[in-house]
Amino acid sequence: MKYNLDTFLKLSDKYLKYSFMLYPISLKDVNLKLQHSMMQSHQSNTDTIFSIRKIIEIKKVNDVFCLSRSLFESIVNMGIIMSGKIENAEDRFYEYQYVEAYRTFQHLKRIEPDFVNKVYKHDTVNIITKGRNNFVLKYGNLNNWCGLNMIERVNLIDKVFPPTCSFDKIYEYLYCQVYRKGSNAIHRTFTGLGRANIIRIIELNGSNYISPMADIGNLELSCIHSLAVYLSSIRFLGYLLVGKKNSIETYYQEEIARIFEGKE
């Protein structure tokens, strides 16, 4: 298989259609917070693939790296939720929203109390504060919803879920190729900026001009990796769909092999 943007468009269309074929999804016996966490995550990931398909038309390399990183963070959270290794994971994931909202509210309050009082309604503040206090009481004052940093989460899901093709650590590999490179793009480090463009120096009338040109090789690589990440979104959703779990896992393994082993 030749890796290029046409390959990405062809395969992403295929995976999106497969994802839509899983609907309608019946989750009668599934915890409501688990439903919300997994379904909203997967829908957001699907939207991201649609966005990447549009962005490559204008060849914005940095933006693809940024979106791929966001996609990766989402599927890692999905994997942690379905791993069974974090107690009350779906509750933590759902309820941590109040901790994040509380931190923003408190920060703004320190900057300008009067402004905050105009923006936040009294009832909203009470809901945020109560939700945050309940989370801290149950789980502690954590820096994130599960108490693990990103590499710890990645290592955990690599251990819990079956190996992917020849990769024992597929998610640590994607951590390097997607998360780390995406971080360079998001924070606009010189590494990230340099990865996005090939700089040409054009001399005109005795003056030198910089002419950036999209690095198509890195654009193609980022797009292909985003497909592997999206397949993991489908994979982890499959663990929620008990009757379809095995067939989805088989599909995931076959398509990952198509990407990484170049199978047609």
Short mmCIF file of N, CA, C and O in Angstrom, two decimals, residues 177-247:
data_model
loop_
_atom_site.label_atom_id
_atom_site.label_comp_id
_atom_site.label_asym_id
_atom_site.label_seq_id
_atom_site.Cartn_x
_atom_site.Cartn_y
_atom_site.Cartn_z
N GLN A 177 4.50 9.11 18.10
CA GLN A 177 4.26 9.62 16.75
C GLN A 177 3.12 10.65 16.67
O GLN A 177 3.14 11.51 15.79
N VAL A 178 2.16 10.54 17.58
CA VAL A 178 0.99 11.42 17.51
C VAL A 178 0.97 12.43 18.65
O VAL A 178 0.87 13.64 18.41
N TYR A 179 1.08 11.95 19.88
CA TYR A 179 0.95 12.85 21.03
C TYR A 179 2.15 13.80 21.13
O TYR A 179 1.98 15.01 21.26
N ARG A 180 3.36 13.24 21.07
CA ARG A 180 4.55 14.09 21.20
C ARG A 180 4.66 15.07 20.03
O ARG A 180 4.92 16.27 20.23
N LYS A 181 4.50 14.57 18.82
CA LYS A 181 4.61 15.46 17.66
C LYS A 181 3.46 16.47 17.65
O LYS A 181 3.64 17.62 17.24
N GLY A 182 2.29 16.03 18.11
CA GLY A 182 1.17 16.95 18.20
C GLY A 182 1.41 18.04 19.22
O GLY A 182 0.98 19.19 19.04
N SER A 183 2.12 17.70 20.31
CA SER A 183 2.46 18.70 21.32
C SER A 183 3.35 19.79 20.73
O SER A 183 3.18 20.98 21.01
N ASN A 184 4.32 19.38 19.90
CA ASN A 184 5.18 20.36 19.22
C ASN A 184 4.35 21.31 18.38
O ASN A 184 4.60 22.52 18.33
N ALA A 185 3.34 20.76 17.71
CA ALA A 185 2.50 21.57 16.84
C ALA A 185 1.61 22.51 17.65
O ALA A 185 1.47 23.70 17.33
N ILE A 186 1.00 22.00 18.71
CA ILE A 186 0.10 22.80 19.53
C ILE A 186 0.84 23.97 20.17
O ILE A 186 0.36 25.11 20.19
N HIS A 187 2.03 23.69 20.71
CA HIS A 187 2.78 24.72 21.43
C HIS A 187 3.66 25.57 20.51
O HIS A 187 4.35 26.48 20.98
N ARG A 188 3.61 25.25 19.21
CA ARG A 188 4.34 26.02 18.20
C ARG A 188 5.82 26.14 18.53
O ARG A 188 6.42 27.21 18.40
N THR A 189 6.41 25.03 18.99
CA THR A 189 7.85 25.03 19.18
C THR A 189 8.50 25.06 17.80
O THR A 189 7.86 24.81 16.78
N PHE A 190 9.80 25.34 17.77
CA PHE A 190 10.47 25.40 16.48
C PHE A 190 10.47 24.03 15.82
O PHE A 190 10.42 23.91 14.59
N THR A 191 10.48 22.97 16.64
CA THR A 191 10.39 21.61 16.09
C THR A 191 9.07 21.43 15.36
O THR A 191 9.03 20.90 14.24
N GLY A 192 7.98 21.89 16.01
CA GLY A 192 6.68 21.77 15.37
C GLY A 192 6.56 22.61 14.12
O GLY A 192 6.04 22.17 13.10
N LEU A 193 7.05 23.84 14.19
CA LEU A 193 7.00 24.72 13.02
C LEU A 193 7.83 24.15 11.87
O LEU A 193 7.41 24.20 10.71
N GLY A 194 8.99 23.61 12.23
CA GLY A 194 9.86 23.06 11.20
C GLY A 194 9.30 21.80 10.56
O GLY A 194 9.56 21.53 9.38
N ARG A 195 8.52 21.05 11.33
CA ARG A 195 7.95 19.82 10.80
C ARG A 195 6.81 20.11 9.82
O ARG A 195 6.50 19.29 8.95
N ALA A 196 6.20 21.27 9.95
CA ALA A 196 5.03 21.59 9.12
C ALA A 196 5.40 22.07 7.73
O ALA A 196 4.66 21.84 6.77
N ASN A 197 6.55 22.75 7.64
CA ASN A 197 6.86 23.40 6.36
C ASN A 197 8.30 23.13 5.91
O ASN A 197 9.20 22.92 6.73
N ILE A 198 8.47 23.15 4.61
CA ILE A 198 9.79 23.17 4.01
C ILE A 198 10.06 24.61 3.59
O ILE A 198 9.24 25.21 2.86
N ILE A 199 11.13 25.17 4.09
CA ILE A 199 11.41 26.58 3.83
C ILE A 199 12.32 26.72 2.61
O ILE A 199 13.39 26.14 2.54
N ARG A 200 11.84 27.51 1.67
CA ARG A 200 12.64 27.82 0.49
C ARG A 200 13.05 29.29 0.54
O ARG A 200 12.25 30.14 0.94
N ILE A 201 14.27 29.56 0.16
CA ILE A 201 14.75 30.94 0.08
C ILE A 201 14.75 31.35 -1.39
O ILE A 201 15.39 30.73 -2.22
N ILE A 202 13.99 32.38 -1.67
CA ILE A 202 13.89 32.87 -3.05
C ILE A 202 14.58 34.23 -3.16
O ILE A 202 14.30 35.14 -2.36
N GLU A 203 15.49 34.33 -4.10
CA GLU A 203 16.17 35.62 -4.32
C GLU A 203 15.45 36.38 -5.43
O GLU A 203 15.22 35.85 -6.52
N LEU A 204 15.08 37.60 -5.11
CA LEU A 204 14.36 38.41 -6.08
C LEU A 204 14.84 39.86 -5.99
O LEU A 204 14.78 40.47 -4.91
N ASN A 205 15.37 40.35 -7.09
CA ASN A 205 15.85 41.74 -7.14
C ASN A 205 16.86 42.04 -6.04
O ASN A 205 16.83 43.09 -5.39
N GLY A 206 17.75 41.07 -5.80
CA GLY A 206 18.82 41.27 -4.83
C GLY A 206 18.43 41.05 -3.39
O GLY A 206 19.25 41.21 -2.48
N SER A 207 17.16 40.69 -3.14
CA SER A 207 16.70 40.43 -1.77
C SER A 207 16.27 38.97 -1.63
O SER A 207 15.82 38.34 -2.60
N ASN A 208 16.44 38.43 -0.42
CA ASN A 208 16.04 37.05 -0.13
C ASN A 208 14.66 37.03 0.54
O ASN A 208 14.40 37.79 1.47
N TYR A 209 13.81 36.15 0.07
CA TYR A 209 12.47 36.01 0.63
C TYR A 209 12.25 34.56 1.07
O TYR A 209 12.67 33.62 0.39
N ILE A 210 11.60 34.43 2.22
CA ILE A 210 11.27 33.10 2.72
C ILE A 210 9.95 32.65 2.12
O ILE A 210 8.95 33.36 2.18
N SER A 211 9.95 31.45 1.54
CA SER A 211 8.74 30.91 0.93
C SER A 211 8.45 29.53 1.53
O SER A 211 9.02 28.53 1.12
N PRO A 212 7.57 29.47 2.56
CA PRO A 212 7.26 28.18 3.18
C PRO A 212 6.36 27.33 2.28
O PRO A 212 5.47 27.85 1.60
N MET A 213 6.62 26.04 2.29
CA MET A 213 5.82 25.11 1.49
C MET A 213 5.47 23.92 2.38
O MET A 213 6.31 23.42 3.13
N ALA A 214 4.22 23.50 2.37
CA ALA A 214 3.78 22.40 3.23
C ALA A 214 4.63 21.16 3.03
O ALA A 214 4.93 20.77 1.89
N ASP A 215 5.04 20.55 4.15
CA ASP A 215 5.81 19.31 4.09
C ASP A 215 4.82 18.16 3.89
O ASP A 215 4.22 17.65 4.85
N ILE A 216 4.63 17.76 2.66
CA ILE A 216 3.62 16.76 2.32
C ILE A 216 3.94 15.41 2.97
O ILE A 216 3.03 14.68 3.39
N GLY A 217 5.22 15.08 3.10
CA GLY A 217 5.59 13.82 3.72
C GLY A 217 5.09 13.73 5.15
O GLY A 217 4.52 12.71 5.57
N ASN A 218 5.30 14.80 5.92
CA ASN A 218 4.82 14.81 7.30
C ASN A 218 3.30 14.89 7.37
O ASN A 218 2.68 14.33 8.29
N LEU A 219 2.69 15.57 6.41
CA LEU A 219 1.23 15.63 6.36
C LEU A 219 0.66 14.23 6.13
O LEU A 219 -0.29 13.82 6.82
N GLU A 220 1.24 13.50 5.21
CA GLU A 220 0.77 12.14 4.92
C GLU A 220 0.96 11.22 6.12
O GLU A 220 0.07 10.44 6.48
N LEU A 221 2.12 11.34 6.79
CA LEU A 221 2.41 10.49 7.94
C LEU A 221 1.44 10.76 9.08
O LEU A 221 0.92 9.84 9.71
N SER A 222 1.16 12.04 9.34
CA SER A 222 0.24 12.40 10.40
C SER A 222 -1.17 11.89 10.09
O SER A 222 -1.87 11.39 10.98
N CYS A 223 -1.59 12.01 8.84
CA CYS A 223 -2.92 11.53 8.45
C CYS A 223 -3.06 10.02 8.63
O CYS A 223 -4.07 9.53 9.14
N ILE A 224 -2.04 9.28 8.21
CA ILE A 224 -2.08 7.82 8.34
C ILE A 224 -2.14 7.40 9.81
O ILE A 224 -2.89 6.51 10.19
N HIS A 225 -1.36 8.08 10.65
CA HIS A 225 -1.40 7.76 12.09
C HIS A 225 -2.76 8.10 12.69
O HIS A 225 -3.23 7.41 13.61
N SER A 226 -3.39 9.15 12.20
CA SER A 226 -4.71 9.50 12.73
C SER A 226 -5.73 8.40 12.43
O SER A 226 -6.67 8.19 13.21
N LEU A 227 -5.53 7.67 11.34
CA LEU A 227 -6.42 6.55 11.04
C LEU A 227 -6.26 5.43 12.07
O LEU A 227 -7.25 4.83 12.50
N ALA A 228 -5.01 5.16 12.45
CA ALA A 228 -4.77 4.13 13.46
C ALA A 228 -5.41 4.52 14.79
O ALA A 228 -5.96 3.68 15.51
N VAL A 229 -5.36 5.80 15.09
CA VAL A 229 -5.97 6.29 16.32
C VAL A 229 -7.49 6.16 16.25
O VAL A 229 -8.14 5.70 17.19
N TYR A 230 -8.07 6.53 15.12
CA TYR A 230 -9.54 6.44 14.99
C TYR A 230 -10.01 4.99 15.05
O TYR A 230 -11.07 4.71 15.62
N LEU A 231 -9.24 4.09 14.49
CA LEU A 231 -9.60 2.67 14.60
C LEU A 231 -9.66 2.23 16.06
O LEU A 231 -10.46 1.38 16.43
N SER A 232 -8.81 2.83 16.90
CA SER A 232 -8.84 2.50 18.32
C SER A 232 -10.11 3.03 18.98
O SER A 232 -10.62 2.44 19.93
N SER A 233 -10.62 4.15 18.49
CA SER A 233 -11.90 4.66 18.99
C SER A 233 -13.01 3.65 18.71
O SER A 233 -13.83 3.36 19.59
N ILE A 234 -13.01 3.11 17.50
CA ILE A 234 -13.99 2.07 17.15
C ILE A 234 -13.76 0.84 18.02
O ILE A 234 -14.71 0.22 18.51
N ARG A 235 -12.50 0.48 18.22
CA ARG A 235 -12.16 -0.69 19.02
C ARG A 235 -12.70 -0.59 20.44
O ARG A 235 -13.36 -1.51 20.92
N PHE A 236 -12.42 0.52 21.10
CA PHE A 236 -12.84 0.67 22.50
C PHE A 236 -14.35 0.80 22.62
O PHE A 236 -14.93 0.35 23.60
N LEU A 237 -14.99 1.41 21.62
CA LEU A 237 -16.45 1.44 21.60
C LEU A 237 -17.00 0.02 21.55
O LEU A 237 -18.02 -0.29 22.17
N GLY A 238 -16.29 -0.85 20.83
CA GLY A 238 -16.71 -2.24 20.71
C GLY A 238 -16.77 -2.96 22.05
O GLY A 238 -17.58 -3.88 22.22
N TYR A 239 -15.94 -2.57 22.99
CA TYR A 239 -15.97 -3.20 24.31
C TYR A 239 -17.24 -2.82 25.08
O TYR A 239 -17.59 -3.48 26.06
N LEU A 240 -17.92 -1.80 24.62
CA LEU A 240 -19.20 -1.41 25.21
C LEU A 240 -20.34 -2.21 24.58
O LEU A 240 -21.37 -2.41 25.21
N LEU A 241 -20.13 -2.65 23.34
CA LEU A 241 -21.16 -3.36 22.58
C LEU A 241 -20.88 -4.85 22.66
O LEU A 241 -20.25 -5.43 21.78
N VAL A 242 -21.34 -5.48 23.71
CA VAL A 242 -20.96 -6.86 24.02
C VAL A 242 -21.18 -7.80 22.85
O VAL A 242 -20.32 -8.62 22.52
N GLY A 243 -22.31 -7.68 22.17
CA GLY A 243 -22.61 -8.60 21.08
C GLY A 243 -21.75 -8.39 19.84
O GLY A 243 -21.67 -9.28 18.98
N LYS A 244 -21.10 -7.23 19.73
CA LYS A 244 -20.29 -6.92 18.55
C LYS A 244 -18.80 -6.83 18.87
O LYS A 244 -18.00 -6.57 17.98
N LYS A 245 -18.46 -7.05 20.11
CA LYS A 245 -17.08 -6.85 20.58
C LYS A 245 -16.07 -7.65 19.75
O LYS A 245 -15.06 -7.10 19.28
N ASN A 246 -16.31 -8.93 19.56
CA ASN A 246 -15.33 -9.78 18.88
C ASN A 246 -15.18 -9.42 17.41
O ASN A 246 -14.05 -9.37 16.88
N SER A 247 -16.28 -9.13 16.75
CA SER A 247 -16.21 -8.79 15.32
C SER A 247 -15.51 -7.43 15.13
O SER A 247 -14.75 -7.25 14.18
#
